[in-house]
């Protein structure tokens, strides 16, 4: 699941991004209102965390722009001001929830999960599956043939990406940018190590083998019938 964070305060923005990444979400961070709206309209997000006071257009205008475009992903407002007016205004404009700064990250994460669950109207299933592998998006759990497999946040994100794009060969550079949010020019060792670890956990001891290396190209997850 992908979340857009629109926050101009450097520290808060980085903290939110890092925390949400560690919780297993894909995260884009915009530093002002104009960028925020642009991101929201050009990419597909499951949720937006939106600061009210922003350089350029403010959070209200970003929200209006999002709703005007017909996008109905949940929006969680962040505000330093604990004003009833703000809260009412935000909700009237179509915000789904409202959090006053300063807040604990655990509080934000709980709200995000609730909104995503409630917003299940995205018609997205809460499960991704391949053969006897099942990934539960809401509970952040993975199992094979009903047997629970413990993954780190990164391994989970990697497996989620492979499952969402089943049957497609994913180049290392794409995996790097989607899961690590980085661009690896040459050093793809990080990816190789992560894929090896993930395989050891979810393919060793199970059939069929699901993750395959395509030499010189990348990785693919598929439940191939000839295995
Ligand atoms: Ca701000």
Short mmCIF file of C-alpha atoms and ligand atoms in Angstrom, two decimals:
data_model
loop_
_atom_site.label_atom_id
_atom_site.label_comp_id
_atom_site.label_asym_id
_atom_site.label_seq_id
_atom_site.Cartn_x
_atom_site.Cartn_y
_atom_site.Cartn_z
CA UNK A 1 0.00 0.00 0.00
CA UNK A 2 1.27 3.42 -0.88
CA UNK A 3 0.97 6.56 1.23
CA UNK A 4 1.65 10.16 0.27
CA UNK A 5 2.95 12.41 3.06
CA UNK A 6 2.72 16.16 2.47
CA UNK A 7 4.72 17.90 5.18
CA UNK A 8 7.10 20.87 4.97
CA UNK A 9 8.79 20.44 8.33
CA UNK A 10 11.94 18.51 7.56
CA UNK A 11 12.11 16.60 10.80
CA UNK A 12 8.45 15.63 10.94
CA UNK A 13 8.41 14.68 7.26
CA UNK A 14 11.45 12.41 7.53
CA UNK A 15 10.20 10.89 10.76
CA UNK A 16 6.82 10.09 9.20
CA UNK A 17 8.36 8.69 6.07
CA UNK A 18 10.80 6.49 7.95
CA UNK A 19 8.14 5.24 10.35
CA UNK A 20 5.66 4.39 7.62
CA UNK A 21 8.35 2.66 5.55
CA UNK A 22 9.29 0.56 8.55
CA UNK A 23 5.63 -0.30 8.99
CA UNK A 24 5.80 -1.75 5.50
CA UNK A 25 4.11 0.96 3.44
CA UNK A 26 5.41 2.55 0.27
CA UNK A 27 5.88 6.26 0.97
CA UNK A 28 6.32 9.41 -1.12
CA UNK A 29 7.10 12.66 0.64
CA UNK A 30 6.17 16.08 -0.76
CA UNK A 31 7.59 19.21 0.87
CA UNK A 32 5.01 21.77 -0.20
CA UNK A 33 1.38 22.04 -1.25
CA UNK A 34 1.95 22.30 -4.97
CA UNK A 35 4.15 19.22 -5.09
CA UNK A 36 1.72 17.44 -2.80
CA UNK A 37 -1.23 18.03 -5.09
CA UNK A 38 0.82 17.13 -8.15
CA UNK A 39 1.89 13.81 -6.59
CA UNK A 40 -1.65 13.06 -5.43
CA UNK A 41 -3.08 13.59 -8.89
CA UNK A 42 -0.39 11.77 -10.86
CA UNK A 43 0.23 8.65 -8.79
CA UNK A 44 -2.11 6.15 -7.14
CA UNK A 45 -2.09 6.39 -3.36
CA UNK A 46 -4.11 4.45 -0.83
CA UNK A 47 -3.98 7.30 1.67
CA UNK A 48 -2.67 10.86 2.08
CA UNK A 49 -1.23 12.33 5.28
CA UNK A 50 -1.63 16.06 4.79
CA UNK A 51 -0.23 18.95 6.84
CA UNK A 52 -2.47 22.05 6.94
CA UNK A 53 0.12 24.82 6.98
CA UNK A 54 2.28 24.43 3.90
CA UNK A 55 4.37 26.66 1.65
CA UNK A 56 2.64 27.25 -1.70
CA UNK A 57 -0.98 26.19 -1.61
CA UNK A 58 -2.09 25.09 1.86
CA UNK A 59 -3.50 21.76 2.97
CA UNK A 60 -7.10 22.88 2.44
CA UNK A 61 -6.41 23.68 -1.19
CA UNK A 62 -4.56 20.39 -1.69
CA UNK A 63 -7.53 18.49 -0.30
CA UNK A 64 -9.97 20.44 -2.47
CA UNK A 65 -7.86 19.71 -5.52
CA UNK A 66 -7.76 16.01 -4.69
CA UNK A 67 -11.53 15.75 -4.19
CA UNK A 68 -12.27 17.89 -7.25
CA UNK A 69 -10.31 15.42 -9.36
CA UNK A 70 -12.67 12.68 -8.14
CA UNK A 71 -10.07 10.83 -6.06
CA UNK A 72 -11.55 9.50 -2.86
CA UNK A 73 -8.63 7.95 -1.02
CA UNK A 74 -8.70 8.66 2.73
CA UNK A 75 -6.98 11.88 3.84
CA UNK A 76 -5.60 12.30 7.35
CA UNK A 77 -5.01 15.94 8.27
CA UNK A 78 -2.16 17.06 10.50
CA UNK A 79 -2.40 20.40 12.22
CA UNK A 80 -0.50 22.26 14.89
CA UNK A 81 -3.67 24.13 15.70
CA UNK A 82 -6.19 22.56 17.97
CA UNK A 83 -9.07 24.62 16.68
CA UNK A 84 -12.57 23.25 16.40
CA UNK A 85 -12.98 25.45 13.31
CA UNK A 86 -10.08 23.71 11.63
CA UNK A 87 -11.41 20.31 12.43
CA UNK A 88 -14.87 21.15 11.10
CA UNK A 89 -13.47 22.80 8.03
CA UNK A 90 -11.25 19.84 7.28
CA UNK A 91 -14.05 17.35 7.64
CA UNK A 92 -16.37 19.50 5.54
CA UNK A 93 -13.82 19.59 2.78
CA UNK A 94 -13.69 15.81 2.77
CA UNK A 95 -10.87 14.93 5.15
CA UNK A 96 -11.41 11.59 6.83
CA UNK A 97 -9.57 12.19 10.07
CA UNK A 98 -7.65 14.83 11.91
CA UNK A 99 -4.59 14.60 14.14
CA UNK A 100 -3.22 17.47 16.22
CA UNK A 101 0.54 17.95 16.51
CA UNK A 102 2.47 16.88 18.41
CA UNK A 103 1.34 13.28 18.18
CA UNK A 104 2.91 9.91 18.89
CA UNK A 105 3.77 7.92 15.81
CA UNK A 106 1.88 4.91 17.16
CA UNK A 107 -1.26 7.09 17.23
CA UNK A 108 -0.78 8.10 13.61
CA UNK A 109 -0.13 4.51 12.56
CA UNK A 110 -3.29 3.33 14.31
CA UNK A 111 -5.36 6.00 12.53
CA UNK A 112 -3.77 5.17 9.18
CA UNK A 113 -4.61 1.49 9.58
CA UNK A 114 -8.18 2.26 10.61
CA UNK A 115 -8.67 4.55 7.63
CA UNK A 116 -7.23 2.00 5.24
CA UNK A 117 -9.48 -0.69 6.62
CA UNK A 118 -12.53 1.55 6.46
CA UNK A 119 -11.56 2.68 2.97
CA UNK A 120 -11.74 -0.93 1.81
CA UNK A 121 -13.90 0.56 -0.94
CA UNK A 122 -10.70 0.76 -2.97
CA UNK A 123 -12.00 -2.70 -3.97
CA UNK A 124 -8.58 -3.98 -3.14
CA UNK A 125 -8.60 -7.32 -1.46
CA UNK A 126 -6.93 -7.53 1.90
CA UNK A 127 -5.06 -10.61 0.74
CA UNK A 128 -2.55 -11.32 -1.99
CA UNK A 129 -2.12 -14.95 -2.99
CA UNK A 130 -0.01 -17.24 -5.14
CA UNK A 131 -0.45 -21.02 -4.95
CA UNK A 132 -0.46 -21.82 -1.23
CA UNK A 133 1.15 -18.50 -0.25
CA UNK A 134 -1.06 -15.91 1.38
CA UNK A 135 -0.14 -12.36 2.35
CA UNK A 136 -2.55 -10.54 4.66
CA UNK A 137 -2.19 -6.82 3.97
CA UNK A 138 -3.99 -5.55 7.04
CA UNK A 139 -2.49 -7.89 9.60
CA UNK A 140 0.90 -7.76 7.91
CA UNK A 141 1.17 -11.54 7.99
CA UNK A 142 2.42 -14.13 5.57
CA UNK A 143 1.69 -17.84 5.54
CA UNK A 144 2.27 -20.87 3.33
CA UNK A 145 -0.16 -23.75 3.51
CA UNK A 146 -1.45 -22.07 6.64
CA UNK A 147 1.99 -22.03 8.26
CA UNK A 148 2.98 -18.61 9.55
CA UNK A 149 6.19 -17.10 8.16
CA UNK A 150 7.88 -14.24 9.99
CA UNK A 151 9.27 -11.54 7.74
CA UNK A 152 11.00 -8.24 8.41
CA UNK A 153 9.25 -5.07 7.20
CA UNK A 154 11.52 -4.92 4.14
CA UNK A 155 11.01 -8.57 3.28
CA UNK A 156 7.28 -8.06 3.60
CA UNK A 157 7.37 -5.03 1.29
CA UNK A 158 9.49 -6.95 -1.20
CA UNK A 159 7.13 -9.92 -1.20
CA UNK A 160 4.11 -7.61 -1.50
CA UNK A 161 5.63 -5.99 -4.59
CA UNK A 162 6.46 -9.36 -6.20
CA UNK A 163 2.95 -10.63 -5.48
CA UNK A 164 1.26 -7.52 -6.86
CA UNK A 165 3.21 -7.90 -10.08
CA UNK A 166 3.02 -11.70 -10.31
CA UNK A 167 4.39 -13.15 -13.51
CA UNK A 168 6.29 -9.97 -14.35
CA UNK A 169 10.07 -9.89 -14.30
CA UNK A 170 10.96 -7.02 -11.97
CA UNK A 171 14.35 -5.42 -12.58
CA UNK A 172 16.52 -4.82 -9.53
CA UNK A 173 16.38 -1.08 -10.12
CA UNK A 174 12.59 -1.13 -9.86
CA UNK A 175 12.70 -3.20 -6.69
CA UNK A 176 15.27 -0.79 -5.26
CA UNK A 177 13.16 2.25 -5.92
CA UNK A 178 9.89 0.69 -4.75
CA UNK A 179 11.06 -1.14 -1.67
CA UNK A 180 14.14 0.79 -0.58
CA UNK A 181 13.08 4.09 -2.04
CA UNK A 182 16.59 4.46 -3.40
CA UNK A 183 18.32 4.34 -6.70
CA UNK A 184 21.07 1.79 -6.85
CA UNK A 185 23.19 2.48 -9.88
CA UNK A 186 25.45 -0.48 -9.66
CA UNK A 187 25.38 -1.97 -6.20
CA UNK A 188 22.47 -4.35 -6.34
CA UNK A 189 23.93 -6.59 -3.69
CA UNK A 190 21.42 -5.31 -1.17
CA UNK A 191 18.57 -6.61 -3.30
CA UNK A 192 20.24 -9.96 -3.92
CA UNK A 193 20.81 -10.50 -0.23
CA UNK A 194 17.24 -9.53 0.60
CA UNK A 195 15.76 -11.81 -2.06
CA UNK A 196 17.94 -14.69 -0.87
CA UNK A 197 16.74 -14.19 2.72
CA UNK A 198 13.14 -13.91 1.64
CA UNK A 199 13.42 -17.11 -0.39
CA UNK A 200 15.02 -18.97 2.46
CA UNK A 201 12.01 -18.10 4.59
CA UNK A 202 9.17 -18.60 2.16
CA UNK A 203 10.42 -21.02 -0.50
CA UNK A 204 12.77 -23.38 1.34
CA UNK A 205 10.83 -26.36 2.55
CA UNK A 206 7.75 -25.46 0.52
CA UNK A 207 6.42 -26.37 -2.91
CA UNK A 208 6.03 -24.96 -5.45
CA UNK A 209 9.04 -22.62 -5.47
CA UNK A 210 7.63 -19.20 -6.21
CA UNK A 211 10.50 -16.74 -6.64
CA UNK A 212 12.76 -17.18 -9.61
CA UNK A 213 15.90 -15.31 -10.70
CA UNK A 214 15.93 -14.28 -14.32
CA UNK A 215 19.61 -13.92 -15.10
CA UNK A 216 20.65 -10.44 -16.07
CA UNK A 217 17.10 -9.15 -15.69
CA UNK A 218 15.69 -9.45 -12.23
CA UNK A 219 13.19 -11.48 -10.26
CA UNK A 220 9.77 -12.90 -10.88
CA UNK A 221 7.23 -14.49 -8.61
CA UNK A 222 4.98 -17.03 -10.23
CA UNK A 223 3.30 -20.28 -9.40
CA UNK A 224 4.51 -22.06 -12.50
CA UNK A 225 2.78 -25.30 -13.35
CA UNK A 226 5.90 -27.20 -14.43
CA UNK A 227 7.45 -27.14 -10.95
CA1 LIG B 1 3.63 22.81 8.20
#
